[in-house]
Amino acid sequence: MDLKSVAVLVTRDFNPDTLAELQETFDVLSSIGQPIDALSREERARVRGAAVAGRFTAANMDALPNLEIIAHFGVGYDGVDAGAAAERGIMVTNTPDVLTEEVADTALGLLINTVRELSASEVHLRQGRWPERPYRLTPLTLRGRRVGILGLGRIGLAIAKRVEAFGLTIAYHNRSQRSDVSYEYHPDLKSLASAVDTLIVAAPGGESTIGAVNAEVLKALGPDGVLINIGRGTVVDETALIAALKDGTIAAAGLDVFEREPHVPQELIDLPNAVLLPHVASASRGTRRAMGRVVIDNLTAWFDGKPPVTPVTETAGVANPNA
Ligand code: NAP
Ligand code: 8YV
């Protein structure tokens, strides 16, 4: 197939290199910074593929009557209504594996920063306060920590390997126990939180995890407790977390993801015992380029009549009309 004749809609400027290559390869239409409905009916009818990041709803799909494939930039596709796509015979793909190690690196960086107050101590130096007095001794340490991982999948496992190298113990909670690891399994999240003092969230967003880390789980984590979230903001009840950080129910939190990004509650920003990152876990040039490669490879395979490289589970059975 002449790919240059295939219209692909790009909904967000997720990565400049990827956008440039998409423009070279396909007939690219853009809805960046505007709703899809802002495109004319004729333009919308031409669209056969969509390269998206974040939200993509059933209504968005219905606005594009000839849409065949949604290529999501990111492994977590909780923003895409994959069930609605499957019902409409639309393929959904994501970008697993290529970002796993980068995200795990960031998780460990965030953990160490949170426990040893690296960001705050750098601010102390930059503000010229070191000559007056050294930065305070941190009340928390990584030494002797018992780490629990919520979501021991690709990223969770890469985090576990790093945590092991730091000489810390590991336990985890998934819906299903893994047969390929000997880490202690907890079929219940509260039981995991009770058994550890450091909870790292690497689970996906979506219905099954909304508010999973709630007030009860935070209480079980305890006063030395540290929560790290590089999964999705929706997995943690942010209101309960703010209360727990304020009243000492847990000691500290390191967050890369938030409930309503890019909005971060002022109460969190004001808390000295929270380290906050603007969703940067995969955000190196190389990893973002690799994610973009997967987006393009999925679209190219599809319109060449081949199976997509990384279909999501819900749409794995969707037939390719170009085959
Ligand atoms: P994955 O391999 O699919 O792992 C997900 C893990 O979560 C699995 O072990 C799964 O086990 C577990 N899980 C799923 N639903 C659960 C539930 N309701 N309760 C408990 N455990 C559950 O995915 P991945 O590649 O590791 O990515 C994980 C997530 O990381 C993504 O979905 C995304 O949200 C997030 N992420 C964030 C960034 C960032 O920039 N901060 C970057 C990349 C990824 P079971 O199926 O057995 O429950
Ligand atoms: C990206 C992510 O930052 O892969 C994911 O699930 O959350 C991140 O890698 C995001 O998808 C890009 O918008």
XYZ file of C-alpha atoms and ligand atoms in Angstrom:
384
model
C 0.000 0.000 0.000
C 1.141 3.568 -0.732
C 1.411 4.755 2.879
C 1.557 8.385 1.744
C -2.118 8.056 0.732
C -3.131 6.890 4.227
C -4.488 9.685 6.457
C -3.251 9.467 10.059
C -4.515 11.843 12.720
C -2.056 13.062 15.364
C -3.821 14.283 18.507
C -0.877 15.476 20.597
C 2.637 16.715 19.966
C 4.064 13.872 22.035
C 7.521 13.716 20.440
C 8.949 15.968 17.668
C 11.074 13.213 16.015
C 8.089 10.893 15.811
C 5.850 13.623 14.419
C 8.422 14.432 11.711
C 8.719 10.780 10.671
C 4.943 10.324 10.686
C 4.684 13.347 8.375
C 7.270 11.843 6.003
C 5.521 8.466 5.966
C 1.768 9.206 6.059
C -0.726 11.902 5.058
C -0.800 13.485 8.536
C -3.752 15.498 9.824
C -3.386 17.228 13.177
C -5.845 17.932 15.963
C -3.072 19.061 18.320
C -4.414 21.702 20.690
C -7.989 21.434 19.435
C -10.868 18.951 19.641
C -11.159 16.321 16.870
C -14.552 17.848 15.994
C -12.720 20.981 14.825
C -11.666 19.004 11.724
C -14.138 19.121 8.832
C -16.442 16.152 8.193
C -14.433 15.362 5.011
C -11.129 15.410 6.887
C -12.508 13.178 9.651
C -13.839 10.705 7.055
C -10.356 10.398 5.513
C -8.694 9.372 8.794
C -7.776 5.646 8.954
C -5.145 5.734 11.687
C -4.623 7.789 14.848
C -1.384 8.386 16.766
C -2.492 9.447 20.240
C -1.231 10.017 23.768
C -3.550 10.095 26.771
C -7.327 10.258 26.369
C -9.121 8.787 23.375
C -12.821 8.135 23.940
C -15.619 6.217 22.199
C -16.973 9.613 21.044
C -13.582 10.368 19.437
C -13.804 7.014 17.612
C -17.344 7.783 16.451
C -16.160 11.133 15.065
C -13.784 9.182 12.751
C -16.033 6.759 10.805
C -13.184 5.058 8.877
C -10.739 4.679 11.774
C -8.944 1.298 11.767
C -6.133 1.665 14.310
C -5.275 3.770 17.380
C -1.516 3.722 18.058
C -1.011 4.941 21.618
C 2.291 6.587 22.578
C 2.858 4.999 26.010
C 2.555 1.552 27.543
C -0.289 2.573 29.901
C -3.364 2.991 27.711
C -5.938 3.570 30.461
C -6.897 6.825 28.684
C -7.970 4.909 25.569
C -11.365 3.196 25.680
C -9.980 -0.106 24.353
C -13.281 -1.940 25.033
C -15.146 0.550 22.812
C -12.436 0.151 20.158
C -12.819 -3.652 20.200
C -16.611 -3.313 19.810
C -16.042 -1.104 16.750
C -13.397 -3.409 15.214
C -10.659 -0.817 15.794
C -7.154 -2.018 16.714
C -5.353 -0.399 19.684
C -1.586 -0.657 20.162
C 0.742 0.601 22.924
C 4.525 0.898 23.489
C 5.651 -1.755 26.016
C 9.231 -2.879 26.819
C 11.214 -0.036 25.185
C 10.673 2.197 28.239
C 10.851 -0.428 30.994
C 14.458 0.116 32.124
C 14.230 3.940 31.900
C 11.098 4.022 34.044
C 12.639 1.618 36.578
C 15.751 3.844 36.774
C 13.529 6.846 37.492
C 11.611 4.921 40.157
C 14.835 4.177 42.033
C 16.022 7.774 41.619
C 12.730 8.993 43.015
C 12.907 6.551 45.928
C 16.428 7.607 46.928
C 15.565 11.283 46.469
C 12.475 10.934 48.643
C 14.192 9.059 51.461
C 17.475 11.043 51.469
C 15.975 14.466 50.544
C 18.374 15.055 47.626
C 16.257 17.773 45.949
C 15.811 19.672 49.219
C 19.511 19.434 50.106
C 20.455 20.791 46.659
C 18.084 23.733 47.203
C 19.888 24.320 50.541
C 23.225 24.553 48.671
C 21.904 26.694 45.798
C 20.330 29.118 48.245
C 23.752 29.651 49.822
C 22.759 28.196 53.198
C 25.575 25.576 53.403
C 28.181 28.008 54.868
C 25.714 28.829 57.687
C 25.017 25.178 58.531
C 25.142 21.744 56.895
C 21.940 20.269 55.538
C 20.032 18.368 58.230
C 20.586 14.655 58.889
C 17.735 12.872 57.112
C 15.330 11.106 59.451
C 14.833 8.399 56.819
C 17.277 5.994 55.203
C 17.066 3.358 52.495
C 18.999 0.952 54.701
C 16.934 -1.918 56.046
C 13.806 -0.957 54.095
C 11.230 -3.582 53.223
C 9.937 -2.826 49.753
C 6.497 -3.764 48.455
C 5.691 -3.466 44.761
C 2.115 -2.974 43.594
C 2.176 -4.194 39.978
C 5.027 -6.651 39.462
C 4.849 -6.578 35.655
C 7.570 -5.541 33.193
C 8.417 -2.295 35.023
C 7.733 -3.683 38.507
C 10.170 -6.525 37.868
C 12.862 -4.158 36.555
C 12.383 -2.116 39.752
C 12.601 -5.285 41.881
C 15.944 -6.250 40.296
C 17.352 -2.820 41.151
C 15.928 -2.951 44.693
C 17.515 -6.379 45.160
C 20.890 -4.934 44.142
C 20.437 -2.347 46.917
C 20.197 -5.240 49.411
C 16.559 -4.659 50.385
C 13.776 -7.215 50.768
C 10.919 -7.392 48.236
C 7.277 -8.405 48.408
C 4.522 -7.699 45.867
C 0.833 -7.622 45.067
C -0.679 -8.438 41.672
C -4.091 -9.972 41.010
C -2.204 -13.177 40.109
C 0.897 -14.645 41.724
C 3.883 -14.940 39.369
C 5.454 -18.392 39.003
C 8.850 -17.028 37.893
C 9.858 -15.103 41.047
C 10.421 -16.053 44.671
C 9.454 -12.651 46.126
C 6.799 -12.859 48.857
C 3.325 -12.614 47.303
C 0.381 -10.899 48.964
C -3.022 -11.561 47.395
C -4.287 -8.460 49.205
C -2.842 -4.924 48.965
C -3.494 -4.048 52.623
C -1.650 -7.167 53.718
C 1.308 -6.124 51.499
C 1.280 -2.619 52.992
C 1.306 -4.086 56.537
C 4.311 -6.272 55.689
C 6.502 -3.482 54.234
C 7.499 0.147 54.926
C 8.067 1.206 51.309
C 5.342 0.811 48.701
C 6.225 1.329 45.024
C 3.270 1.598 42.635
C 3.974 0.304 39.113
C 0.423 -0.799 38.324
C -1.694 0.525 35.443
C -4.562 2.976 35.757
C -8.153 2.150 34.869
C -11.240 0.850 36.656
C -9.558 -2.048 38.476
C -7.007 0.113 40.302
C -8.845 3.420 40.975
C -8.078 4.575 44.537
C -6.450 1.219 45.416
C -3.903 2.964 47.648
C -6.445 4.442 50.065
C -6.418 5.696 53.662
C -6.466 2.139 55.041
C -3.496 1.027 52.930
C -1.529 4.147 53.926
C -2.267 3.494 57.601
C -1.048 -0.092 57.163
C 2.188 1.229 55.620
C 2.854 3.031 58.892
C 4.698 6.112 60.228
C 8.055 5.174 58.612
C 6.190 4.493 55.397
C 7.296 5.810 52.018
C 5.021 5.730 48.977
C 6.500 5.939 45.458
C 4.125 6.195 42.481
C 5.378 5.898 38.912
C 2.314 3.911 37.754
C -0.764 6.114 37.408
C -2.068 8.938 39.586
C -5.531 7.381 39.755
C -4.187 4.329 41.642
C -3.642 6.521 44.716
C -6.403 8.387 46.567
C -4.652 11.785 46.455
C -6.840 13.338 49.181
C -6.070 10.451 51.547
C -2.370 10.704 50.661
C -2.220 14.443 51.438
C -3.887 13.806 54.809
C -1.487 10.919 55.558
C 1.571 13.045 54.716
C 0.283 15.927 56.838
C -0.584 13.987 59.978
C 2.380 11.580 59.941
C 0.377 8.477 59.038
C 3.223 7.893 56.553
C 6.612 9.628 56.410
C 7.060 10.686 52.790
C 6.009 10.234 49.181
C 7.691 10.453 45.781
C 5.270 10.950 42.909
C 5.788 11.057 39.139
C 2.066 10.782 38.351
C -1.049 12.533 39.657
C -4.822 12.142 39.638
C -5.554 15.114 37.351
C -2.372 15.870 35.367
C -0.984 18.390 34.771
C -2.858 19.750 37.812
C -0.992 19.084 41.054
C -2.852 20.121 44.219
C -1.244 23.104 45.974
C -1.461 21.138 49.234
C 0.939 18.548 47.778
C 3.263 21.234 46.428
C 3.394 22.814 49.912
C 4.361 19.565 51.647
C 8.090 19.264 52.521
C 7.847 15.462 52.733
C 6.767 14.977 49.107
C 9.075 14.815 46.075
C 7.101 15.686 42.944
C 8.092 15.037 39.320
C 6.092 16.135 36.238
C 5.508 12.628 34.744
C 9.068 12.270 33.431
C 9.803 8.586 34.100
C 10.224 7.726 30.398
C 11.218 11.215 29.316
C 14.712 10.864 27.880
C 15.152 11.716 24.206
C 16.289 8.183 23.368
C 13.452 6.390 25.135
C 10.798 8.738 23.751
C 12.284 8.162 20.277
C 12.092 4.390 20.840
C 8.440 4.722 21.909
C 7.748 6.753 18.757
C 9.414 4.009 16.690
C 6.914 1.497 18.101
C 3.990 3.824 17.268
C 5.222 4.123 13.656
C 6.016 0.396 13.340
C 2.482 -0.469 14.457
C 0.874 1.913 11.944
C 3.174 0.796 9.108
C 2.599 -2.917 9.785
C -1.168 -2.398 9.905
C -1.426 -0.517 6.622
C 0.965 -3.034 4.989
C -1.607 -5.700 5.920
C 0.547 -7.276 8.645
C -0.266 -7.959 12.314
C 0.525 -4.960 14.538
C 3.686 -5.273 16.620
C 2.178 -4.579 20.044
C -1.627 -4.940 20.107
C -3.293 -4.445 23.508
C -5.127 -7.442 24.976
C -8.647 -6.093 24.432
C -8.191 -5.714 20.660
C -5.790 -8.610 19.982
C -8.508 -10.395 17.977
C -9.443 -7.442 15.724
C -8.973 -8.414 12.060
C -6.831 -6.326 9.719
C -8.893 -5.294 6.641
C -5.649 -4.552 4.754
C -4.387 -8.184 5.007
P 2.583 -4.669 32.815
O 3.767 -5.457 32.408
O 1.266 -4.962 32.196
O 2.468 -4.775 34.412
C 1.354 -4.372 35.116
C 1.312 -5.145 36.423
O 0.261 -4.631 37.227
C 1.062 -6.624 36.247
O 1.944 -7.342 37.048
C -0.367 -6.829 36.720
O -0.536 -8.117 37.299
C -0.525 -5.711 37.735
N -1.915 -5.279 37.855
C -2.754 -4.917 36.863
N -3.968 -4.600 37.351
C -3.889 -4.799 38.679
C -4.828 -4.677 39.732
N -6.091 -4.301 39.511
N -4.416 -4.948 40.993
C -3.145 -5.339 41.221
N -2.208 -5.494 40.257
C -2.582 -5.224 39.006
O 2.820 -3.123 32.542
P 4.191 -2.302 32.603
O 4.803 -2.249 31.262
O 4.983 -2.819 33.750
O 3.603 -0.845 32.945
C 2.889 -0.638 34.141
C 2.286 0.745 34.204
O 3.291 1.705 34.453
C 1.637 1.264 32.908
O 0.343 0.726 32.722
C 1.629 2.755 33.119
O 0.439 3.163 33.763
C 2.805 2.988 34.067
N 3.875 3.734 33.401
C 4.177 4.987 33.854
C 5.201 5.706 33.249
C 5.564 7.071 33.715
O 6.042 7.869 32.914
N 5.379 7.395 34.986
C 5.905 5.154 32.171
C 5.575 3.885 31.744
C 4.562 3.179 32.373
P -1.954 -8.878 37.312
O -2.499 -8.785 35.916
O -1.642 -10.257 37.765
O -2.809 -8.140 38.292
C 4.540 8.584 28.842
C 3.631 6.684 30.310
O 5.032 9.696 29.514
O 4.130 4.850 28.913
C 3.376 5.330 29.761
O 2.397 4.713 30.216
O 2.966 7.125 31.195
C 4.774 7.475 29.806
O 5.770 6.707 29.250
C 3.226 8.920 28.309
O 2.527 7.842 27.820
C 3.403 9.949 27.192
O 2.337 10.765 27.165
